[in-house]
PDB file of N, CA and C in Angstrom:
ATOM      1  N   UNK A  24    -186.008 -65.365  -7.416  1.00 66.00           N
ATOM      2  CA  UNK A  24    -185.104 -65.494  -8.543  1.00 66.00           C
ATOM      3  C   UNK A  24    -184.092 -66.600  -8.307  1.00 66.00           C
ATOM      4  N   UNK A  25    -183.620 -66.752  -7.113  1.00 72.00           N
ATOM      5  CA  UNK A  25    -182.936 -67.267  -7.047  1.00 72.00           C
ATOM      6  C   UNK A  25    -183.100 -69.296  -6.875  1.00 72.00           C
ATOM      7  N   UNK A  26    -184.434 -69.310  -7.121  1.00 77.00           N
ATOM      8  CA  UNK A  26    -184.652 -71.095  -7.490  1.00 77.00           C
ATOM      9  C   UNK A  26    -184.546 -71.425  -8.299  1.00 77.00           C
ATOM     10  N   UNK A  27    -184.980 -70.171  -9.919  1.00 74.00           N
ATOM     11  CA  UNK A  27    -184.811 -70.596 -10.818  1.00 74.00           C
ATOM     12  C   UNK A  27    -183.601 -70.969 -11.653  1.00 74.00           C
ATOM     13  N   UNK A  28    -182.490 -70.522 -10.789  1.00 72.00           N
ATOM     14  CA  UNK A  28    -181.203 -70.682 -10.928  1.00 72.00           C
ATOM     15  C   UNK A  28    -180.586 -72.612 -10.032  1.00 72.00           C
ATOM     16  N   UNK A  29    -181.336 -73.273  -9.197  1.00 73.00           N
ATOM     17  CA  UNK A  29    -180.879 -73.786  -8.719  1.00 73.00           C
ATOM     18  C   UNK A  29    -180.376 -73.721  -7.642  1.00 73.00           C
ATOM     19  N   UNK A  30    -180.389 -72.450  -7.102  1.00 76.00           N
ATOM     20  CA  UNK A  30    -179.940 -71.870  -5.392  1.00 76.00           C
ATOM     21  C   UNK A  30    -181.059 -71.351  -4.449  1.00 76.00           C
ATOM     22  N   UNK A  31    -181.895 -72.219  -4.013  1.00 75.00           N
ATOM     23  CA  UNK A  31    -183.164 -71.860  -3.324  1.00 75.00           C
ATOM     24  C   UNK A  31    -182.883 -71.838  -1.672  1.00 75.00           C
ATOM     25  N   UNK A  32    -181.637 -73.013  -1.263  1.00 75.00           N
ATOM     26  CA  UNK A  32    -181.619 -72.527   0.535  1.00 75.00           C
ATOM     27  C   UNK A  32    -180.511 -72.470   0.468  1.00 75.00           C
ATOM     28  N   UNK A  33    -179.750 -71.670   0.025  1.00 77.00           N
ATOM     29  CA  UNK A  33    -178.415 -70.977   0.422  1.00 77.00           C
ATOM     30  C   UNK A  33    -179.138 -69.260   0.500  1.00 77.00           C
ATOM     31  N   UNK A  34    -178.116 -68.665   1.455  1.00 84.00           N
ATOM     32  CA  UNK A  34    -178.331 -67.275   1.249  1.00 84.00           C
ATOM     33  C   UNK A  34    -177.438 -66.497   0.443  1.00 84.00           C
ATOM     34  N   UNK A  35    -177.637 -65.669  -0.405  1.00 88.00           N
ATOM     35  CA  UNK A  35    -177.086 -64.770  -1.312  1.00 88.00           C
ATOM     36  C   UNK A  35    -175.770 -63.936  -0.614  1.00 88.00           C
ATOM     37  N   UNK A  36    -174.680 -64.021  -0.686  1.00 91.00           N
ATOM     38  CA  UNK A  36    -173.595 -63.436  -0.460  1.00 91.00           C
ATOM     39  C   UNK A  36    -172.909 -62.646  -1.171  1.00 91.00           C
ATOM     40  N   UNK A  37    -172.745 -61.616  -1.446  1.00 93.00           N
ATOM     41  CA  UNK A  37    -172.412 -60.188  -2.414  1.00 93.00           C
ATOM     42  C   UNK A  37    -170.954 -60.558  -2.571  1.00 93.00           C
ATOM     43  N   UNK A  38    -170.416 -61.031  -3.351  1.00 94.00           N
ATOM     44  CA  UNK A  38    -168.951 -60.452  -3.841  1.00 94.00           C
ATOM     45  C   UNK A  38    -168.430 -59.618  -4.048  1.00 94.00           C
ATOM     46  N   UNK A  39    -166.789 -59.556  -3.807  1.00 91.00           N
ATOM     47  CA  UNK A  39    -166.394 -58.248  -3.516  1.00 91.00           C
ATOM     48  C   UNK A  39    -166.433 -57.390  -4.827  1.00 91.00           C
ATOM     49  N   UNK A  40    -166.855 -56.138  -4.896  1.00 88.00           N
ATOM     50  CA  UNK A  40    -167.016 -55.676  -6.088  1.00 88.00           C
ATOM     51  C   UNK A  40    -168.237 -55.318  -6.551  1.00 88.00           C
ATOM     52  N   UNK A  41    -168.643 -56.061  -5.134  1.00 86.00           N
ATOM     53  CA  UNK A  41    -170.553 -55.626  -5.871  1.00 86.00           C
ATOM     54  C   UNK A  41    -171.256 -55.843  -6.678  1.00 86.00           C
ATOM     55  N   UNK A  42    -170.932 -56.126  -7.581  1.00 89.00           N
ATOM     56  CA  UNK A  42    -171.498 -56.339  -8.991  1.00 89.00           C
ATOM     57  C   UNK A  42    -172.499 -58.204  -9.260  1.00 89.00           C
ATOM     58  N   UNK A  43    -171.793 -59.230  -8.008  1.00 91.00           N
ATOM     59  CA  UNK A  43    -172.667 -60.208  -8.430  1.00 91.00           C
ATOM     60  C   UNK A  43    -172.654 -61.374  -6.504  1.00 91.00           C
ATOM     61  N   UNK A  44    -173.627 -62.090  -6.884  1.00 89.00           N
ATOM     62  CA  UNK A  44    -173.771 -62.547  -5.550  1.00 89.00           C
ATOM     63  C   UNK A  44    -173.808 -64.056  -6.120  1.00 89.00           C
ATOM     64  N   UNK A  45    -172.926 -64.827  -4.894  1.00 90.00           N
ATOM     65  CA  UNK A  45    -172.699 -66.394  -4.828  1.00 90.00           C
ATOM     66  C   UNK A  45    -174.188 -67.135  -3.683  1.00 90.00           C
ATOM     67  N   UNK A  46    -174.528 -68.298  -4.116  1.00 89.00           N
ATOM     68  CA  UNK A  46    -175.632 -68.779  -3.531  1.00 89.00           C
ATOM     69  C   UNK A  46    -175.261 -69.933  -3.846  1.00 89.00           C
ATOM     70  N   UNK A  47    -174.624 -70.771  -2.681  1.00 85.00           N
ATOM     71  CA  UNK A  47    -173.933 -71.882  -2.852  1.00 85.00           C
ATOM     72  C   UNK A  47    -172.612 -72.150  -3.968  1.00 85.00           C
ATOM     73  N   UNK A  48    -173.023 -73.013  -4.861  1.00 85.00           N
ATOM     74  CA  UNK A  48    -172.628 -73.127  -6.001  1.00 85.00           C
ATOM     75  C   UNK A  48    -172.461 -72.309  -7.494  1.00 85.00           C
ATOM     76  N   UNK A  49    -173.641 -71.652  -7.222  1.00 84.00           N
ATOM     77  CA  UNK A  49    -174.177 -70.672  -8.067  1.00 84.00           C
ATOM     78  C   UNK A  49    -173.695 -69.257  -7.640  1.00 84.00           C
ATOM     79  N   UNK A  50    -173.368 -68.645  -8.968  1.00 86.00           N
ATOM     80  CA  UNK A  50    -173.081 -67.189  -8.826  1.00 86.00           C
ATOM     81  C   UNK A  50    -173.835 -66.460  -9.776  1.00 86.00           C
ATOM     82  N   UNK A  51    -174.548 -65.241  -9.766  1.00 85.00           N
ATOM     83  CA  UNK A  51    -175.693 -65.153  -9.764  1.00 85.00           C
ATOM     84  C   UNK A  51    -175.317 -63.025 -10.458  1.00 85.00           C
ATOM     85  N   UNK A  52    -175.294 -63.299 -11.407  1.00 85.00           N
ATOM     86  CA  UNK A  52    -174.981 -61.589 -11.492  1.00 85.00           C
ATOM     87  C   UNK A  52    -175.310 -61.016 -12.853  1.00 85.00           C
ATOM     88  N   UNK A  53    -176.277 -59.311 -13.107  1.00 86.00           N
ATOM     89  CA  UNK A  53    -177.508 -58.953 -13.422  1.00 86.00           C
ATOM     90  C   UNK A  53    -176.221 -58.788 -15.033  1.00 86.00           C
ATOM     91  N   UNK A  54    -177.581 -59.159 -15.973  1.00 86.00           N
ATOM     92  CA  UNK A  54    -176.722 -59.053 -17.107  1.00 86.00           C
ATOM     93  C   UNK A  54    -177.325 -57.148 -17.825  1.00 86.00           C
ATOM     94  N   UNK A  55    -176.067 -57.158 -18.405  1.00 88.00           N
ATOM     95  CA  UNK A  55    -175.723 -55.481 -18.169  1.00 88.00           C
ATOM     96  C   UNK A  55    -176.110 -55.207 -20.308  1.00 88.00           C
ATOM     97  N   UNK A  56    -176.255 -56.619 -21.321  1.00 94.00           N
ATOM     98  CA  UNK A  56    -176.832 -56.445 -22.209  1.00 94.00           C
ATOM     99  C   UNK A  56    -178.154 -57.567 -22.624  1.00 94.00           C
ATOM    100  N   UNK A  57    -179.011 -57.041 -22.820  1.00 92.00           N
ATOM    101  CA  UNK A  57    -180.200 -58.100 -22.658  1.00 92.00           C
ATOM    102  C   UNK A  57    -180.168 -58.868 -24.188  1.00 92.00           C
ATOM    103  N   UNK A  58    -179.613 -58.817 -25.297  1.00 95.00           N
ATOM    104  CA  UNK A  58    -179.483 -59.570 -26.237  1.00 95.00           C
ATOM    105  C   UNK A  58    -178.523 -59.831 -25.755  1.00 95.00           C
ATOM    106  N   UNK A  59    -177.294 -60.300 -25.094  1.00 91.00           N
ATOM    107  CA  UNK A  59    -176.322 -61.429 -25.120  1.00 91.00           C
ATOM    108  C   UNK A  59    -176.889 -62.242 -24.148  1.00 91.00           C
ATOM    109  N   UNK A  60    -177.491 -61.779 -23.253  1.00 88.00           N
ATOM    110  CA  UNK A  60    -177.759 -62.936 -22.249  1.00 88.00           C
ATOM    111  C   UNK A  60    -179.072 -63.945 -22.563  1.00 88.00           C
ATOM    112  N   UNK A  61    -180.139 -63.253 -23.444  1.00 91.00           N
ATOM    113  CA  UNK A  61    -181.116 -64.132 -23.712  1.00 91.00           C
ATOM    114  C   UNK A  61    -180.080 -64.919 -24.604  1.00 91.00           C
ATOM    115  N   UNK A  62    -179.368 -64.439 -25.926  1.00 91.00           N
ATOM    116  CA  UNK A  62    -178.049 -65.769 -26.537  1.00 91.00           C
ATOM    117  C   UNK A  62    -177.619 -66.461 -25.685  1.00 91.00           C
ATOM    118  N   UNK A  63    -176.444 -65.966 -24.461  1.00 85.00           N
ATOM    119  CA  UNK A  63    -176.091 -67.621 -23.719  1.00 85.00           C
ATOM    120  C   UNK A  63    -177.319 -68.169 -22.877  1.00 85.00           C
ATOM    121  N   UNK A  64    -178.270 -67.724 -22.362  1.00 83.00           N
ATOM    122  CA  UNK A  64    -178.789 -68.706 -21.541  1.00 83.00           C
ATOM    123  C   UNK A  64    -179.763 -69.741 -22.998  1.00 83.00           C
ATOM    124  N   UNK A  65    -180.137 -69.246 -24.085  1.00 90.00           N
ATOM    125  CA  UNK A  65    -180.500 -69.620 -25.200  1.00 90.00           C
ATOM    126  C   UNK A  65    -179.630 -71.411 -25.382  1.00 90.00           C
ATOM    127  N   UNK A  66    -178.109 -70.135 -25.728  1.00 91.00           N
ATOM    128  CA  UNK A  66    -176.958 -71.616 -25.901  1.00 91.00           C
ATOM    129  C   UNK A  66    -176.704 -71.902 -24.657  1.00 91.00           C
ATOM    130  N   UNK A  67    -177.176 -72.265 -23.479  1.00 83.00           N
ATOM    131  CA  UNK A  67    -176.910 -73.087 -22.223  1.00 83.00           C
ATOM    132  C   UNK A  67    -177.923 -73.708 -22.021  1.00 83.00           C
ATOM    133  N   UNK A  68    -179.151 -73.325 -22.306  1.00 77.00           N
ATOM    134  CA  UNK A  68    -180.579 -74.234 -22.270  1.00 77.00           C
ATOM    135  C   UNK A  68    -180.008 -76.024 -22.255  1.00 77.00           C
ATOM    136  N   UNK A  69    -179.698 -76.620 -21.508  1.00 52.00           N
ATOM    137  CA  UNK A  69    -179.596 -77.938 -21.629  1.00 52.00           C
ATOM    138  C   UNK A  69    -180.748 -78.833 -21.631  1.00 52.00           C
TER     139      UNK A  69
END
């Protein structure tokens, strides 16, 4: 999962809170409604 994001050799580091993990640059955390997130990654598609 995590190439398709752009973070392929960093290792995944859990933030505090649990809820989402940093991989370099990228922060990386599970979307909790599946119609808003297919919308922003939709409107972020560059």
């Amino acid at each position: 999962m995590r190439a398709a994001f752009g973070a392929r050799v960093e290792e995944p580091e859990l933030l505090e809170g649990g809820v989402a993990w940093r991989c370099g640059d990228v922060v990386l955390k599970p979307a909790a409604n599946t119609a808003e997130a297919a919308w922003v990654a939709q409107a972020l598609d560059l």
